JSON list of C-alpha atoms and ligand atoms in Angstrom, two decimals:
[
{"chain": "A", "resi": 291, "resn": "MET", "atom": "CA", "xyz": [154.96, -91.89, 227.43]},
{"chain": "A", "resi": 292, "resn": "LYS", "atom": "CA", "xyz": [155.03, -88.32, 226.15]},
{"chain": "A", "resi": 293, "resn": "ILE", "atom": "CA", "xyz": [157.00, -87.37, 223.05]},
{"chain": "A", "resi": 294, "resn": "PHE", "atom": "CA", "xyz": [158.05, -83.85, 222.08]},
{"chain": "A", "resi": 295, "resn": "LYS", "atom": "CA", "xyz": [159.76, -82.74, 218.92]},
{"chain": "A", "resi": 296, "resn": "SER", "atom": "CA", "xyz": [162.00, -79.80, 219.75]},
{"chain": "A", "resi": 297, "resn": "THR", "atom": "CA", "xyz": [163.48, -77.44, 217.17]},
{"chain": "A", "resi": 298, "resn": "SER", "atom": "CA", "xyz": [165.19, -75.00, 219.53]},
{"chain": "A", "resi": 299, "resn": "GLU", "atom": "CA", "xyz": [166.75, -74.71, 222.95]},
{"chain": "A", "resi": 300, "resn": "ASN", "atom": "CA", "xyz": [163.64, -72.76, 223.96]},
{"chain": "A", "resi": 301, "resn": "ASP", "atom": "CA", "xyz": [161.36, -75.66, 222.91]},
{"chain": "A", "resi": 302, "resn": "THR", "atom": "CA", "xyz": [163.38, -77.99, 225.12]},
{"chain": "A", "resi": 303, "resn": "PHE", "atom": "CA", "xyz": [163.22, -75.47, 227.97]},
{"chain": "A", "resi": 304, "resn": "ASN", "atom": "CA", "xyz": [159.42, -75.36, 227.54]},
{"chain": "A", "resi": 305, "resn": "ALA", "atom": "CA", "xyz": [159.22, -79.16, 227.58]},
{"chain": "A", "resi": 306, "resn": "GLY", "atom": "CA", "xyz": [160.95, -78.94, 230.97]},
{"chain": "A", "resi": 307, "resn": "LYS", "atom": "CA", "xyz": [158.30, -76.51, 232.17]},
{"chain": "A", "resi": 308, "resn": "TRP", "atom": "CA", "xyz": [155.58, -78.84, 230.86]},
{"chain": "A", "resi": 309, "resn": "LEU", "atom": "CA", "xyz": [156.97, -81.65, 233.01]},
{"chain": "A", "resi": 310, "resn": "ALA", "atom": "CA", "xyz": [157.57, -79.43, 236.05]},
{"chain": "A", "resi": 311, "resn": "LYS", "atom": "CA", "xyz": [153.86, -78.57, 236.19]},
{"chain": "A", "resi": 312, "resn": "ARG", "atom": "CA", "xyz": [153.14, -82.25, 236.66]},
{"chain": "A", "resi": 313, "resn": "LEU", "atom": "CA", "xyz": [155.65, -82.92, 239.44]},
{"chain": "A", "resi": 314, "resn": "LYS", "atom": "CA", "xyz": [154.80, -83.29, 243.12]},
{"chain": "A", "resi": 315, "resn": "GLY", "atom": "CA", "xyz": [158.29, -82.36, 244.28]},
{"chain": "A", "resi": 316, "resn": "SER", "atom": "CA", "xyz": [160.03, -85.60, 245.23]},
{"chain": "A", "resi": 317, "resn": "GLU", "atom": "CA", "xyz": [160.54, -87.34, 241.89]},
{"chain": "A", "resi": 318, "resn": "VAL", "atom": "CA", "xyz": [163.70, -88.84, 240.45]},
{"chain": "A", "resi": 319, "resn": "ILE", "atom": "CA", "xyz": [164.29, -87.82, 236.82]},
{"chain": "A", "resi": 320, "resn": "ALA", "atom": "CA", "xyz": [166.92, -89.70, 234.82]},
{"chain": "A", "resi": 321, "resn": "PHE", "atom": "CA", "xyz": [168.22, -88.20, 231.58]},
{"chain": "A", "resi": 322, "resn": "TYR", "atom": "CA", "xyz": [169.67, -90.21, 228.70]},
{"chain": "A", "resi": 323, "resn": "GLY", "atom": "CA", "xyz": [171.28, -88.43, 225.80]},
{"chain": "A", "resi": 324, "resn": "GLU", "atom": "CA", "xyz": [174.62, -87.42, 224.38]},
{"chain": "A", "resi": 325, "resn": "MET", "atom": "CA", "xyz": [176.66, -84.30, 225.01]},
{"chain": "A", "resi": 326, "resn": "GLY", "atom": "CA", "xyz": [174.78, -81.20, 223.87]},
{"chain": "A", "resi": 327, "resn": "ALA", "atom": "CA", "xyz": [171.46, -83.06, 223.58]},
{"chain": "A", "resi": 328, "resn": "GLY", "atom": "CA", "xyz": [169.74, -80.54, 225.83]},
{"chain": "A", "resi": 329, "resn": "LYS", "atom": "CA", "xyz": [169.59, -82.24, 229.26]},
{"chain": "A", "resi": 330, "resn": "THR", "atom": "CA", "xyz": [170.64, -79.07, 231.03]},
{"chain": "A", "resi": 331, "resn": "ALA", "atom": "CA", "xyz": [168.34, -76.92, 228.88]},
{"chain": "A", "resi": 332, "resn": "PHE", "atom": "CA", "xyz": [165.40, -79.13, 229.89]},
{"chain": "A", "resi": 333, "resn": "THR", "atom": "CA", "xyz": [166.51, -78.93, 233.54]},
{"chain": "A", "resi": 334, "resn": "ARG", "atom": "CA", "xyz": [166.57, -75.13, 233.27]},
{"chain": "A", "resi": 335, "resn": "GLY", "atom": "CA", "xyz": [162.88, -75.28, 232.28]},
{"chain": "A", "resi": 336, "resn": "ILE", "atom": "CA", "xyz": [162.05, -77.38, 235.34]},
{"chain": "A", "resi": 337, "resn": "ALA", "atom": "CA", "xyz": [163.93, -75.02, 237.63]},
{"chain": "A", "resi": 338, "resn": "ASP", "atom": "CA", "xyz": [162.40, -71.95, 236.01]},
{"chain": "A", "resi": 339, "resn": "PHE", "atom": "CA", "xyz": [158.90, -73.25, 236.72]},
{"chain": "A", "resi": 340, "resn": "PHE", "atom": "CA", "xyz": [159.81, -73.25, 240.43]},
{"chain": "A", "resi": 341, "resn": "ASP", "atom": "CA", "xyz": [161.49, -69.81, 240.15]},
{"chain": "A", "resi": 342, "resn": "LEU", "atom": "CA", "xyz": [164.94, -71.35, 240.53]},
{"chain": "A", "resi": 343, "resn": "GLY", "atom": "CA", "xyz": [165.99, -70.93, 236.91]},
{"chain": "A", "resi": 344, "resn": "ASN", "atom": "CA", "xyz": [168.85, -68.49, 237.11]},
{"chain": "A", "resi": 345, "resn": "GLU", "atom": "CA", "xyz": [171.39, -70.76, 238.71]},
{"chain": "A", "resi": 346, "resn": "VAL", "atom": "CA", "xyz": [171.18, -73.83, 236.50]},
{"chain": "A", "resi": 347, "resn": "CYS", "atom": "CA", "xyz": [174.30, -75.06, 234.77]},
{"chain": "A", "resi": 348, "resn": "SER", "atom": "CA", "xyz": [175.71, -78.48, 234.06]},
{"chain": "A", "resi": 349, "resn": "PRO", "atom": "CA", "xyz": [177.37, -79.68, 237.26]},
{"chain": "A", "resi": 350, "resn": "THR", "atom": "CA", "xyz": [180.00, -81.56, 235.28]},
{"chain": "A", "resi": 351, "resn": "PHE", "atom": "CA", "xyz": [182.83, -80.49, 237.52]},
{"chain": "A", "resi": 352, "resn": "SER", "atom": "CA", "xyz": [180.96, -80.55, 240.82]},
{"chain": "A", "resi": 353, "resn": "ILE", "atom": "CA", "xyz": [178.77, -83.70, 240.35]},
{"chain": "A", "resi": 354, "resn": "LEU", "atom": "CA", "xyz": [175.90, -82.00, 242.22]},
{"chain": "A", "resi": 355, "resn": "ASN", "atom": "CA", "xyz": [174.23, -78.58, 242.07]},
{"chain": "A", "resi": 356, "resn": "VAL", "atom": "CA", "xyz": [171.43, -77.74, 244.50]},
{"chain": "A", "resi": 357, "resn": "TYR", "atom": "CA", "xyz": [168.75, -75.15, 243.69]},
{"chain": "A", "resi": 358, "resn": "ALA", "atom": "CA", "xyz": [166.43, -74.45, 246.60]},
{"chain": "A", "resi": 359, "resn": "SER", "atom": "CA", "xyz": [163.76, -72.12, 247.90]},
{"chain": "A", "resi": 360, "resn": "ASN", "atom": "CA", "xyz": [161.48, -72.34, 250.92]},
{"chain": "A", "resi": 361, "resn": "ASN", "atom": "CA", "xyz": [159.11, -74.54, 248.94]},
{"chain": "A", "resi": 362, "resn": "ILE", "atom": "CA", "xyz": [161.24, -76.90, 246.92]},
{"chain": "A", "resi": 363, "resn": "SER", "atom": "CA", "xyz": [164.72, -78.29, 246.40]},
{"chain": "A", "resi": 364, "resn": "ILE", "atom": "CA", "xyz": [166.22, -79.57, 243.18]},
{"chain": "A", "resi": 365, "resn": "TYR", "atom": "CA", "xyz": [169.26, -81.85, 243.38]},
{"chain": "A", "resi": 366, "resn": "HIS", "atom": "CA", "xyz": [170.91, -81.77, 239.95]},
{"chain": "A", "resi": 367, "resn": "PHE", "atom": "CA", "xyz": [173.49, -84.53, 239.48]},
{"chain": "A", "resi": 368, "resn": "ASP", "atom": "CA", "xyz": [175.81, -84.95, 236.52]},
{"chain": "A", "resi": 369, "resn": "ILE", "atom": "CA", "xyz": [177.30, -88.42, 236.78]},
{"chain": "A", "resi": 370, "resn": "TYR", "atom": "CA", "xyz": [179.44, -88.23, 233.65]},
{"chain": "A", "resi": 371, "resn": "ARG", "atom": "CA", "xyz": [182.44, -89.11, 235.81]},
{"chain": "A", "resi": 372, "resn": "ILE", "atom": "CA", "xyz": [180.66, -91.50, 238.19]},
{"chain": "A", "resi": 373, "resn": "LYS", "atom": "CA", "xyz": [180.83, -95.18, 237.40]},
{"chain": "A", "resi": 374, "resn": "THR", "atom": "CA", "xyz": [179.48, -96.93, 240.51]},
{"chain": "A", "resi": 375, "resn": "ILE", "atom": "CA", "xyz": [176.44, -96.71, 242.78]},
{"chain": "A", "resi": 376, "resn": "ALA", "atom": "CA", "xyz": [178.88, -96.37, 245.71]},
{"chain": "A", "resi": 377, "resn": "ASP", "atom": "CA", "xyz": [180.28, -93.18, 244.17]},
{"chain": "A", "resi": 378, "resn": "LEU", "atom": "CA", "xyz": [176.77, -91.81, 243.70]},
{"chain": "A", "resi": 379, "resn": "GLU", "atom": "CA", "xyz": [176.02, -92.64, 247.32]},
{"chain": "A", "resi": 380, "resn": "SER", "atom": "CA", "xyz": [179.16, -90.74, 248.38]},
{"chain": "A", "resi": 381, "resn": "ALA", "atom": "CA", "xyz": [177.83, -87.74, 246.47]},
{"chain": "A", "resi": 382, "resn": "GLY", "atom": "CA", "xyz": [174.74, -87.86, 248.72]},
{"chain": "A", "resi": 383, "resn": "PHE", "atom": "CA", "xyz": [172.15, -89.40, 246.43]},
{"chain": "A", "resi": 384, "resn": "PHE", "atom": "CA", "xyz": [170.35, -91.42, 249.10]},
{"chain": "A", "resi": 385, "resn": "ASP", "atom": "CA", "xyz": [170.38, -88.52, 251.56]},
{"chain": "A", "resi": 386, "resn": "TYR", "atom": "CA", "xyz": [168.40, -86.46, 249.07]},
{"chain": "A", "resi": 387, "resn": "LEU", "atom": "CA", "xyz": [165.94, -89.15, 247.99]},
{"chain": "A", "resi": 388, "resn": "ASN", "atom": "CA", "xyz": [162.38, -88.00, 248.81]},
{"chain": "A", "resi": 389, "resn": "LYS", "atom": "CA", "xyz": [163.67, -84.60, 249.97]},
{"chain": "A", "resi": 390, "resn": "GLY", "atom": "CA", "xyz": [163.20, -82.87, 246.66]},
{"chain": "A", "resi": 391, "resn": "ILE", "atom": "CA", "xyz": [163.35, -83.39, 242.91]},
{"chain": "A", "resi": 392, "resn": "ILE", "atom": "CA", "xyz": [166.44, -85.36, 241.92]},
{"chain": "A", "resi": 393, "resn": "ILE", "atom": "CA", "xyz": [167.68, -84.89, 238.36]},
{"chain": "A", "resi": 394, "resn": "ILE", "atom": "CA", "xyz": [170.45, -87.04, 236.92]},
{"chain": "A", "resi": 395, "resn": "GLU", "atom": "CA", "xyz": [172.36, -86.33, 233.71]},
{"chain": "A", "resi": 396, "resn": "TRP", "atom": "CA", "xyz": [174.30, -89.24, 232.13]},
{"chain": "A", "resi": 397, "resn": "SER", "atom": "CA", "xyz": [172.09, -92.01, 233.52]},
{"chain": "A", "resi": 398, "resn": "GLU", "atom": "CA", "xyz": [173.71, -94.34, 230.97]},
{"chain": "A", "resi": 399, "resn": "ASN", "atom": "CA", "xyz": [176.64, -94.62, 233.36]},
{"chain": "A", "resi": 400, "resn": "LEU", "atom": "CA", "xyz": [174.85, -96.60, 236.07]},
{"chain": "A", "resi": 401, "resn": "ASP", "atom": "CA", "xyz": [172.08, -99.12, 236.61]},
{"chain": "A", "resi": 402, "resn": "ILE", "atom": "CA", "xyz": [169.65, -96.33, 237.49]},
{"chain": "A", "resi": 403, "resn": "GLU", "atom": "CA", "xyz": [166.71, -98.73, 237.81]},
{"chain": "A", "resi": 404, "resn": "SER", "atom": "CA", "xyz": [168.33, -100.29, 240.85]},
{"chain": "A", "resi": 405, "resn": "LEU", "atom": "CA", "xyz": [168.35, -96.99, 242.77]},
{"chain": "A", "resi": 406, "resn": "CYS", "atom": "CA", "xyz": [164.65, -96.63, 243.48]},
{"chain": "A", "resi": 407, "resn": "ASN", "atom": "CA", "xyz": [161.16, -97.13, 242.05]},
{"chain": "A", "resi": 408, "resn": "ASN", "atom": "CA", "xyz": [159.11, -94.80, 239.85]},
{"chain": "A", "resi": 409, "resn": "ILE", "atom": "CA", "xyz": [161.90, -93.06, 238.02]},
{"chain": "A", "resi": 410, "resn": "ILE", "atom": "CA", "xyz": [160.85, -90.69, 235.24]},
{"chain": "A", "resi": 411, "resn": "LYS", "atom": "CA", "xyz": [163.16, -91.42, 232.30]},
{"chain": "A", "resi": 412, "resn": "ILE", "atom": "CA", "xyz": [163.82, -88.81, 229.67]},
{"chain": "A", "resi": 413, "resn": "SER", "atom": "CA", "xyz": [165.77, -89.57, 226.54]},
{"chain": "A", "resi": 414, "resn": "ILE", "atom": "CA", "xyz": [166.80, -86.72, 224.27]},
{"chain": "A", "resi": 415, "resn": "LYS", "atom": "CA", "xyz": [167.99, -87.64, 220.78]},
{"chain": "A", "resi": 416, "resn": "LYS", "atom": "CA", "xyz": [169.68, -85.36, 218.32]},
{"chain": "A", "resi": 417, "resn": "LEU", "atom": "CA", "xyz": [168.01, -85.64, 214.91]},
{"chain": "A", "resi": 418, "resn": "GLU", "atom": "CA", "xyz": [169.52, -84.93, 211.46]},
{"chain": "A", "resi": 419, "resn": "ASN", "atom": "CA", "xyz": [168.74, -81.23, 211.43]},
{"chain": "A", "resi": 420, "resn": "PHE", "atom": "CA", "xyz": [171.11, -79.27, 213.62]},
{"chain": "A", "resi": 421, "resn": "ASN", "atom": "CA", "xyz": [168.62, -77.92, 216.19]},
{"chain": "A", "resi": 422, "resn": "GLU", "atom": "CA", "xyz": [166.15, -80.81, 216.16]},
{"chain": "A", "resi": 423, "resn": "ARG", "atom": "CA", "xyz": [165.66, -83.11, 219.12]},
{"chain": "A", "resi": 424, "resn": "GLU", "atom": "CA", "xyz": [163.25, -85.87, 220.00]},
{"chain": "A", "resi": 425, "resn": "ILE", "atom": "CA", "xyz": [162.38, -85.83, 223.69]},
{"chain": "A", "resi": 426, "resn": "LYS", "atom": "CA", "xyz": [160.74, -88.95, 225.12]},
{"chain": "A", "resi": 427, "resn": "ILE", "atom": "CA", "xyz": [159.38, -88.82, 228.66]},
{"chain": "A", "resi": 428, "resn": "ASP", "atom": "CA", "xyz": [158.64, -92.21, 230.17]},
{"chain": "A", "resi": 429, "resn": "PHE", "atom": "CA", "xyz": [156.65, -92.01, 233.39]},
{"chain": "A", "resi": 430, "resn": "GLY", "atom": "CA", "xyz": [157.05, -95.72, 234.08]},
{"chain": "A", "resi": 431, "resn": "SER", "atom": "CA", "xyz": [154.35, -96.98, 236.40]},
{"chain": "A", "resi": 432, "resn": "ASN", "atom": "CA", "xyz": [153.21, -93.49, 237.45]},
{"chain": "B", "resi": 122, "resn": "ATP", "atom": "N1", "xyz": [166.38, -78.29, 220.23]},
{"chain": "B", "resi": 122, "resn": "ATP", "atom": "C1", "xyz": [167.36, -78.02, 221.11]},
{"chain": "B", "resi": 122, "resn": "ATP", "atom": "N2", "xyz": [167.18, -78.30, 222.43]},
{"chain": "B", "resi": 122, "resn": "ATP", "atom": "C2", "xyz": [168.17, -78.07, 223.31]},
{"chain": "B", "resi": 122, "resn": "ATP", "atom": "N3", "xyz": [169.36, -77.54, 223.01]},
{"chain": "B", "resi": 122, "resn": "ATP", "atom": "C3", "xyz": [169.58, -77.21, 221.73]},
{"chain": "B", "resi": 122, "resn": "ATP", "atom": "C4", "xyz": [168.60, -77.44, 220.73]},
{"chain": "B", "resi": 122, "resn": "ATP", "atom": "N4", "xyz": [169.11, -77.04, 219.53]},
{"chain": "B", "resi": 122, "resn": "ATP", "atom": "C5", "xyz": [170.33, -76.58, 219.79]},
{"chain": "B", "resi": 122, "resn": "ATP", "atom": "N5", "xyz": [170.64, -76.68, 221.09]},
{"chain": "B", "resi": 122, "resn": "ATP", "atom": "C6", "xyz": [171.93, -76.32, 221.69]},
{"chain": "B", "resi": 122, "resn": "ATP", "atom": "O1", "xyz": [172.51, -77.50, 222.21]},
{"chain": "B", "resi": 122, "resn": "ATP", "atom": "C7", "xyz": [173.14, -77.24, 223.46]},
{"chain": "B", "resi": 122, "resn": "ATP", "atom": "C8", "xyz": [172.47, -78.05, 224.57]},
{"chain": "B", "resi": 122, "resn": "ATP", "atom": "O2", "xyz": [173.24, -77.90, 225.71]},
{"chain": "B", "resi": 122, "resn": "ATP", "atom": "P1", "xyz": [172.93, -78.57, 227.09]},
{"chain": "B", "resi": 122, "resn": "ATP", "atom": "O3", "xyz": [173.97, -78.05, 228.03]},
{"chain": "B", "resi": 122, "resn": "ATP", "atom": "O4", "xyz": [171.50, -78.40, 227.46]},
{"chain": "B", "resi": 122, "resn": "ATP", "atom": "O5", "xyz": [173.20, -80.12, 226.75]},
{"chain": "B", "resi": 122, "resn": "ATP", "atom": "P2", "xyz": [173.46, -81.33, 227.74]},
{"chain": "B", "resi": 122, "resn": "ATP", "atom": "O6", "xyz": [172.68, -82.48, 227.19]},
{"chain": "B", "resi": 122, "resn": "ATP", "atom": "O7", "xyz": [173.19, -80.94, 229.14]},
{"chain": "B", "resi": 122, "resn": "ATP", "atom": "O8", "xyz": [175.02, -81.62, 227.51]},
{"chain": "B", "resi": 122, "resn": "ATP", "atom": "P3", "xyz": [176.16, -82.17, 228.53]},
{"chain": "B", "resi": 122, "resn": "ATP", "atom": "O9", "xyz": [176.09, -83.66, 228.48]},
{"chain": "B", "resi": 122, "resn": "ATP", "atom": "O10", "xyz": [177.43, -81.64, 227.95]},
{"chain": "B", "resi": 122, "resn": "ATP", "atom": "O11", "xyz": [175.86, -81.63, 229.91]},
{"chain": "B", "resi": 122, "resn": "ATP", "atom": "C9", "xyz": [173.03, -75.75, 223.70]},
{"chain": "B", "resi": 122, "resn": "ATP", "atom": "O12", "xyz": [174.19, -75.13, 223.22]},
{"chain": "B", "resi": 122, "resn": "ATP", "atom": "C10", "xyz": [171.81, -75.37, 222.87]},
{"chain": "B", "resi": 122, "resn": "ATP", "atom": "O13", "xyz": [171.84, -74.03, 222.43]},
{"chain": "B", "resi": 123, "resn": "MG", "atom": "MG1", "xyz": [174.34, -80.90, 230.86]}
]
């Protein structure tokens, strides 16, 4: 477990870069945290580390955004509107498993644990002060 205290969007972005350095390239990352917590900001840090940072936005209306280069692919899901594993499967989740880094926003919506093993779970909590966040990264059995 790694815990960051963030006081700006840039801190959260940098926490994403911190994690990205430690990734092999085929992990599943599940975010927990309310609207505006900073899930996409953290994702932007991950993508930036792999020089894919410019394109990142919340795929709320598309369910999935893909950022890719010759070296690495990032599959960025936002499952705010997805309520079943079958719907996630329709969006291609299992096709992308082990093909790149999978990132899921709104993991609260599904039984994420049932999807695969070794999921990195990240919860981002808004604290009392406007820009403050607590970011907990749980590497599970890794
Ligand atoms: N410490 C912080 N870390 C991250 N974002 C912050 C922080 N403080 C303020 N913010 C602001 O909060 C917002 C975070 O937006 P972001 O899109 O990353 O959230 P999200 O968790 O992905 O939300 P959604 O569920 O709507 O997709 C931004 O407007 C950002 O400027
Ligand atoms: Mg988002």
